């Protein structure tokens, strides 16, 4: 495994395990603990979650493992996020109707309390990397920065960052923190070029910040969907995989790892053999021109 030194306080594994889908896995605490041990044995020591995953249940389930087996928590870097809320709103009409109110909340007090709540659910003592989950149209970067910096000063979080931010919002919050954001967790795969198009990757390159990459396999659709963009990418990956005598999945991870910004892909599968396919990508040497074969696969991008 490769490790990336983010700051003096934080080093992350190049391949990260994501737990977004944990509530679909229907695992008990022992099965989850065994899976986490399998990740750690492979050197995958950075784990990603968020308060909104399973509407806090994902953090709770992970926390049951860390409470029972504190040695697992000690071996990992824990990333969690705040800002997306799903609550039962006020009853209205005849009093029986309760709207489920999904909304963002990145106000100063909410961030502070959310962090304390996550730490309690996770039984983790502190959070290694704490992220604002999504751009919030009501985000006041001065207030959010104050909350994040205080959490750092209180020792509740080691480092701070964001997820899904565009360059303008990233710069606004980053400037208010005095340049202390160390991450932007973004979607990137050959069917999703939002952050190439926005210039986000250029900004991160300039600042030498490693993006964490979610849905590197487009949520699995690159290998399961017959819709055009996914099928086209799959066909190119299969051809290149044959040349390199490896799996198409490994080639896709190698394509993500090849970018000079130094991406850290998040694996979303609950199968350790699929985590092995991601790890194998660290040993694949793609030809420079092969990167463009995949880049151009869907037809969205053209050479001029
Ligand atoms: N910051 C954000 O806004 C945000 C958003 C989404 C996700 N995330 C994070 O990123 C992590 C990864 O995202 P993701 O789960 O969408 O990643 P992903 O790796 O693109 O997708 C994982 C899904 O693909 C399936 N899959 C993997 N390999 C496959 C194959 N060869 N054939 C068929 N299906 C395959 C997996 O099923 P199996 O389990 O059966 O293998 C799983 O359902 C999440 O866990 C979360 O931590 C962050």
Coordinates of C-alpha atoms and ligand atoms in Angstrom, one line a residue:
X1 CA 0.0 0.0 0.0
X2 CA 1.1 3.6 -0.6
X3 CA 0.5 6.2 2.1
X4 CA 0.1 9.9 1.5
X5 CA 1.3 12.4 4.1
X6 CA -1.4 15.0 4.1
X7 CA 0.0 17.0 7.0
X8 CA 2.1 16.4 10.1
X9 CA -1.1 15.2 11.8
X10 CA -2.6 13.0 9.0
X11 CA -1.4 10.3 6.7
X12 CA -4.0 8.5 4.6
X13 CA -3.8 5.2 2.7
X14 CA -3.8 5.8 -1.1
X15 CA -6.8 3.4 -1.4
X16 CA -9.7 4.3 1.0
X17 CA -12.6 2.1 2.1
X18 CA -16.0 3.8 2.0
X19 CA -19.0 2.8 4.2
X20 CA -21.8 4.7 2.5
X21 CA -23.6 1.4 1.6
X22 CA -23.1 -0.2 5.0
X23 CA -26.8 -0.1 6.0
X24 CA -27.6 -2.2 2.8
X25 CA -25.1 -4.9 3.8
X26 CA -27.2 -6.0 6.8
X27 CA -24.1 -7.0 8.8
X28 CA -23.8 -7.6 12.5
X29 CA -21.0 -6.0 14.5
X30 CA -18.7 -9.1 14.3
X31 CA -19.0 -9.3 10.5
X32 CA -18.3 -5.6 10.2
X33 CA -15.3 -5.9 12.5
X34 CA -13.9 -8.8 10.5
X35 CA -14.3 -6.8 7.3
X36 CA -12.5 -3.8 8.8
X37 CA -9.7 -6.1 9.9
X38 CA -9.5 -7.4 6.3
X39 CA -9.1 -3.8 5.1
X40 CA -6.4 -3.0 7.7
X41 CA -4.5 -6.3 6.8
X42 CA -4.3 -5.0 3.2
X43 CA -3.0 -1.6 4.4
X44 CA -6.2 0.2 3.7
X45 CA -6.3 2.2 6.9
X46 CA -8.5 5.2 5.9
X47 CA -12.2 4.7 6.4
X48 CA -14.9 7.1 5.1
X49 CA -18.4 7.7 6.5
X50 CA -20.8 10.6 7.0
X51 CA -23.6 11.5 9.5
X52 CA -26.2 11.3 6.7
X53 CA -25.3 7.7 5.7
X54 CA -28.3 5.7 6.8
X55 CA -29.3 8.9 8.5
X56 CA -26.7 8.4 11.3
X57 CA -27.1 4.6 11.4
X58 CA -23.8 4.0 9.5
X59 CA -21.8 5.9 12.1
X60 CA -23.6 4.1 14.9
X61 CA -22.9 0.7 13.4
X62 CA -19.2 1.6 12.9
X63 CA -19.1 3.0 16.4
X64 CA -20.3 -0.4 17.8
X65 CA -17.1 -2.0 16.4
X66 CA -14.8 0.8 17.7
X67 CA -16.4 0.6 21.1
X68 CA -15.9 -3.2 21.3
X69 CA -12.6 -3.3 19.6
X70 CA -10.8 0.0 20.3
X71 CA -7.6 -1.4 18.7
X72 CA -9.3 -1.2 15.3
X73 CA -10.0 2.5 15.8
X74 CA -6.4 3.0 16.8
X75 CA -5.2 1.6 13.5
X76 CA -7.3 3.7 11.2
X77 CA -7.8 7.3 10.0
X78 CA -11.5 8.1 10.3
X79 CA -13.1 10.5 7.9
X80 CA -16.7 11.7 8.4
X81 CA -18.8 14.6 7.2
X82 CA -21.6 16.9 8.3
X83 CA -24.0 19.3 6.6
X84 CA -26.8 17.1 5.1
X85 CA -29.7 16.6 7.4
X86 CA -32.9 14.5 7.2
X87 CA -35.3 15.1 10.0
X88 CA -39.0 14.7 10.7
X89 CA -40.4 18.2 10.3
X90 CA -43.4 19.8 12.1
X91 CA -46.7 17.9 11.9
X92 CA -49.3 19.7 9.8
X93 CA -52.8 19.3 8.4
X94 CA -54.7 17.0 10.8
X95 CA -51.5 16.5 12.8
X96 CA -50.8 13.1 11.2
X97 CA -48.7 14.4 8.3
X98 CA -45.0 14.8 9.1
X99 CA -42.8 15.9 6.3
X100 CA -39.3 14.4 6.1
X101 CA -37.3 17.6 5.7
X102 CA -34.1 17.0 3.8
X103 CA -31.9 20.1 3.9
X104 CA -28.4 21.4 4.5
X105 CA -27.2 22.9 7.7
X106 CA -23.7 24.4 8.0
X107 CA -24.4 27.0 10.6
X108 CA -21.8 27.5 13.3
X109 CA -23.6 25.9 16.2
X110 CA -24.9 23.0 14.1
X111 CA -21.4 22.1 12.8
X112 CA -20.0 22.2 16.4
X113 CA -22.8 20.0 17.8
X114 CA -22.8 17.6 14.8
X115 CA -19.1 16.9 15.3
X116 CA -19.6 16.1 19.0
X117 CA -22.6 13.8 18.0
X118 CA -20.6 12.0 15.4
X119 CA -17.7 11.3 17.9
X120 CA -20.2 10.0 20.4
X121 CA -21.9 7.7 17.8
X122 CA -18.5 6.5 16.5
X123 CA -16.9 6.0 19.9
X124 CA -13.8 7.2 18.2
X125 CA -12.5 9.9 20.6
X126 CA -11.7 12.3 17.7
X127 CA -12.1 12.5 14.0
X128 CA -9.0 12.4 11.8
X129 CA -10.6 14.4 8.9
X130 CA -13.9 16.3 9.2
X131 CA -15.6 17.4 6.0
X132 CA -18.5 19.7 5.0
X133 CA -20.4 17.3 2.9
X134 CA -21.9 19.4 0.2
X135 CA -22.1 23.0 -1.0
X136 CA -24.8 24.7 1.0
X137 CA -26.4 27.8 -0.6
X138 CA -26.8 29.2 3.0
X139 CA -23.1 28.5 3.9
X140 CA -21.5 31.5 5.5
X141 CA -17.8 30.7 5.1
X142 CA -16.8 32.9 8.0
X143 CA -19.1 31.1 10.4
X144 CA -18.3 27.6 9.1
X145 CA -14.6 28.3 9.2
X146 CA -14.9 29.5 12.8
X147 CA -16.6 26.3 13.8
X148 CA -14.1 24.0 12.0
X149 CA -11.1 25.8 13.4
X150 CA -12.5 25.7 16.9
X151 CA -13.1 21.9 16.5
X152 CA -9.4 21.6 15.5
X153 CA -8.3 23.7 18.5
X154 CA -10.4 21.6 20.9
X155 CA -8.7 18.4 19.6
X156 CA -12.0 16.9 18.3
X157 CA -10.8 16.9 14.7
X158 CA -7.3 16.6 13.4
X159 CA -7.8 18.1 9.9
X160 CA -10.6 19.8 8.0
X161 CA -11.9 19.7 4.5
X162 CA -14.9 19.7 2.2
X163 CA -16.7 17.5 -0.3
X164 CA -18.3 18.3 -3.6
X165 CA -17.2 22.0 -3.5
X166 CA -16.5 24.0 -6.7
X167 CA -13.4 26.2 -7.0
X168 CA -15.3 29.4 -5.9
X169 CA -16.8 27.9 -2.8
X170 CA -13.6 26.0 -2.0
X171 CA -11.5 29.2 -2.1
X172 CA -14.1 31.1 -0.1
X173 CA -14.1 28.6 2.8
X174 CA -10.3 27.9 2.5
X175 CA -9.5 31.6 2.7
X176 CA -11.7 32.0 5.8
X177 CA -9.8 29.1 7.5
X178 CA -6.4 30.7 6.6
X179 CA -5.7 28.0 4.0
X180 CA -6.3 25.0 6.3
X181 CA -8.6 22.9 4.1
X182 CA -6.7 19.7 3.2
X183 CA -9.3 17.8 1.2
X184 CA -12.1 18.0 -1.3
X185 CA -13.9 14.7 -1.7
X186 CA -15.3 14.7 -5.3
X187 CA -16.9 12.4 -7.8
X188 CA -14.6 11.4 -10.7
X189 CA -14.7 8.6 -13.2
X190 CA -14.7 8.3 -17.0
X191 CA -18.5 9.2 -17.0
X192 CA -18.2 12.2 -14.7
X193 CA -16.0 15.1 -15.5
X194 CA -17.7 17.8 -13.4
X195 CA -14.5 18.6 -11.6
X196 CA -12.3 18.6 -14.7
X197 CA -14.8 21.0 -16.3
X198 CA -15.0 23.3 -13.3
X199 CA -11.3 23.7 -13.0
X200 CA -11.4 22.1 -9.5
X201 CA -8.7 19.6 -10.3
X202 CA -6.4 22.5 -11.5
X203 CA -7.0 24.4 -8.3
X204 CA -6.2 21.3 -6.2
X205 CA -3.0 20.7 -8.3
X206 CA -2.0 24.3 -7.7
X207 CA -2.6 23.9 -3.9
X208 CA -1.1 20.4 -3.9
X209 CA -4.2 19.0 -2.2
X210 CA -5.1 15.3 -2.9
X211 CA -8.8 14.9 -3.8
X212 CA -10.6 11.9 -2.4
X213 CA -12.6 10.3 -5.2
X214 CA -16.1 8.9 -4.7
X215 CA -18.0 6.5 -7.0
X216 CA -14.8 5.7 -8.9
X217 CA -16.8 2.9 -10.7
X218 CA -19.8 5.2 -11.1
X219 CA -21.5 3.3 -8.3
X220 CA -20.7 0.0 -10.1
X221 CA -22.6 1.0 -13.3
X222 CA -19.5 0.9 -15.4
X223 CA -19.6 -2.9 -14.8
X224 CA -23.3 -3.5 -14.6
X225 CA -25.2 -1.0 -16.9
X226 CA -25.8 -1.4 -20.6
X227 CA -26.5 2.3 -21.0
X228 CA -24.2 3.8 -23.6
X229 CA -21.7 5.8 -21.6
X230 CA -21.0 2.9 -19.2
X231 CA -20.9 0.2 -21.8
X232 CA -18.5 2.3 -24.0
X233 CA -16.1 2.8 -21.0
X234 CA -16.4 -0.9 -20.1
X235 CA -15.4 -2.0 -23.7
X236 CA -12.3 0.2 -23.6
X237 CA -11.3 -1.0 -20.1
X238 CA -11.7 -4.6 -21.2
X239 CA -9.4 -4.1 -24.2
X240 CA -6.7 -2.4 -22.1
X241 CA -7.1 -5.0 -19.3
X242 CA -6.3 -7.7 -21.8
X243 CA -3.1 -5.9 -22.8
X244 CA -2.0 -5.6 -19.2
X245 CA -3.2 -9.0 -18.2
X246 CA -5.3 -7.7 -15.4
X247 CA -9.0 -6.9 -14.6
X248 CA -10.9 -4.0 -16.2
X249 CA -11.7 -2.8 -12.6
X250 CA -8.0 -2.6 -11.9
X251 CA -7.4 -0.6 -15.1
X252 CA -10.1 1.8 -14.0
X253 CA -8.4 2.4 -10.7
X254 CA -5.0 2.7 -12.4
X255 CA -6.6 5.4 -14.6
X256 CA -7.7 7.4 -11.5
X257 CA -4.3 6.9 -9.8
X258 CA -2.5 8.1 -12.9
X259 CA -3.7 11.7 -12.7
X260 CA -0.9 14.1 -11.5
X261 CA -3.1 15.5 -8.7
X262 CA -2.6 12.3 -6.7
X263 CA -6.2 11.1 -6.3
X264 CA -7.2 8.9 -3.4
X265 CA -10.0 6.6 -4.6
X266 CA -12.8 5.4 -2.3
X267 CA -13.8 1.8 -2.8
X268 CA -17.6 1.3 -2.1
X269 CA -17.8 -2.5 -2.4
X270 CA -18.2 -4.8 0.7
X271 CA -16.1 -7.5 -1.0
X272 CA -12.4 -7.8 -0.1
X273 CA -11.6 -9.3 -3.5
X274 CA -12.8 -6.1 -5.1
X275 CA -10.7 -4.1 -2.7
X276 CA -7.8 -6.3 -3.9
X277 CA -8.6 -5.2 -7.5
X278 CA -8.2 -1.6 -6.5
X279 CA -4.9 -2.3 -4.6
X280 CA -3.5 -4.1 -7.7
X281 CA -3.8 -0.8 -9.6
X282 CA -0.9 0.6 -7.6
X283 CA 1.4 -1.8 -9.6
X284 CA -0.1 -1.1 -13.1
X285 CA 1.9 1.2 -15.4
X286 CA -0.5 2.7 -17.9
X287 CA 0.9 4.1 -21.1
X288 CA 0.3 7.9 -21.3
X289 CA -1.8 7.4 -24.4
X290 CA -3.9 4.7 -22.7
X291 CA -5.1 7.3 -20.2
X292 CA -6.6 9.2 -23.1
X293 CA -8.3 6.1 -24.6
X294 CA -10.3 5.9 -21.4
X295 CA -10.7 9.7 -21.1
X296 CA -12.3 9.8 -24.6
X297 CA -14.3 6.5 -24.3
X298 CA -17.8 8.0 -23.8
X299 CA -17.4 10.6 -26.6
X300 CA -18.1 13.5 -24.2
X301 CA -14.5 14.7 -24.6
X302 CA -12.8 15.1 -28.0
X303 CA -9.2 15.7 -29.1
X304 CA -8.8 18.8 -31.1
Ligands
LIG1 N1 -18.9 12.8 -0.6 C1 -19.9 12.3 -1.2 O1 -20.8 13.1 -1.6 C2 -20.0 10.9 -1.5 C3 -21.0 10.4 -2.4 C4 -21.1 9.0 -2.6 C5 -20.1 8.2 -2.0 N2 -19.2 8.7 -1.2 C6 -18.1 7.8 -0.6 O2 -17.5 7.1 -1.6 C7 -17.5 5.7 -1.4 C8 -17.5 4.9 -2.7 O3 -18.7 5.3 -3.5 P1 -19.5 4.2 -4.2 O4 -20.0 3.2 -3.3 O5 -20.5 4.8 -5.1 O6 -18.3 3.6 -5.1 P2 -18.1 2.6 -6.3 O7 -17.0 1.7 -6.0 O8 -18.2 3.4 -7.6 O9 -19.5 1.7 -6.3 C9 -19.6 0.6 -5.4 C10 -20.8 -0.2 -5.9 O10 -20.4 -0.8 -7.1 C11 -20.5 -2.2 -7.0 N3 -19.4 -2.9 -7.7 C12 -18.1 -2.7 -7.5 N4 -17.4 -3.4 -8.4 C13 -18.3 -4.0 -9.2 C14 -18.1 -4.9 -10.3 N5 -16.9 -5.3 -10.7 N6 -19.3 -5.4 -10.8 C15 -20.5 -5.0 -10.4 N7 -20.7 -4.2 -9.3 C16 -19.6 -3.7 -8.7 C17 -20.5 -2.6 -5.5 O11 -21.2 -3.7 -5.2 P3 -20.6 -4.9 -4.3 O12 -20.7 -4.3 -2.9 O13 -21.6 -6.0 -4.5 O14 -19.2 -5.2 -4.7 C18 -21.1 -1.3 -4.9 O15 -22.5 -1.4 -4.9 C19 -18.8 5.5 -0.5 O16 -18.8 4.4 0.3 C20 -18.7 6.8 0.3 O17 -17.8 6.5 1.4 C21 -19.1 10.0 -1.0

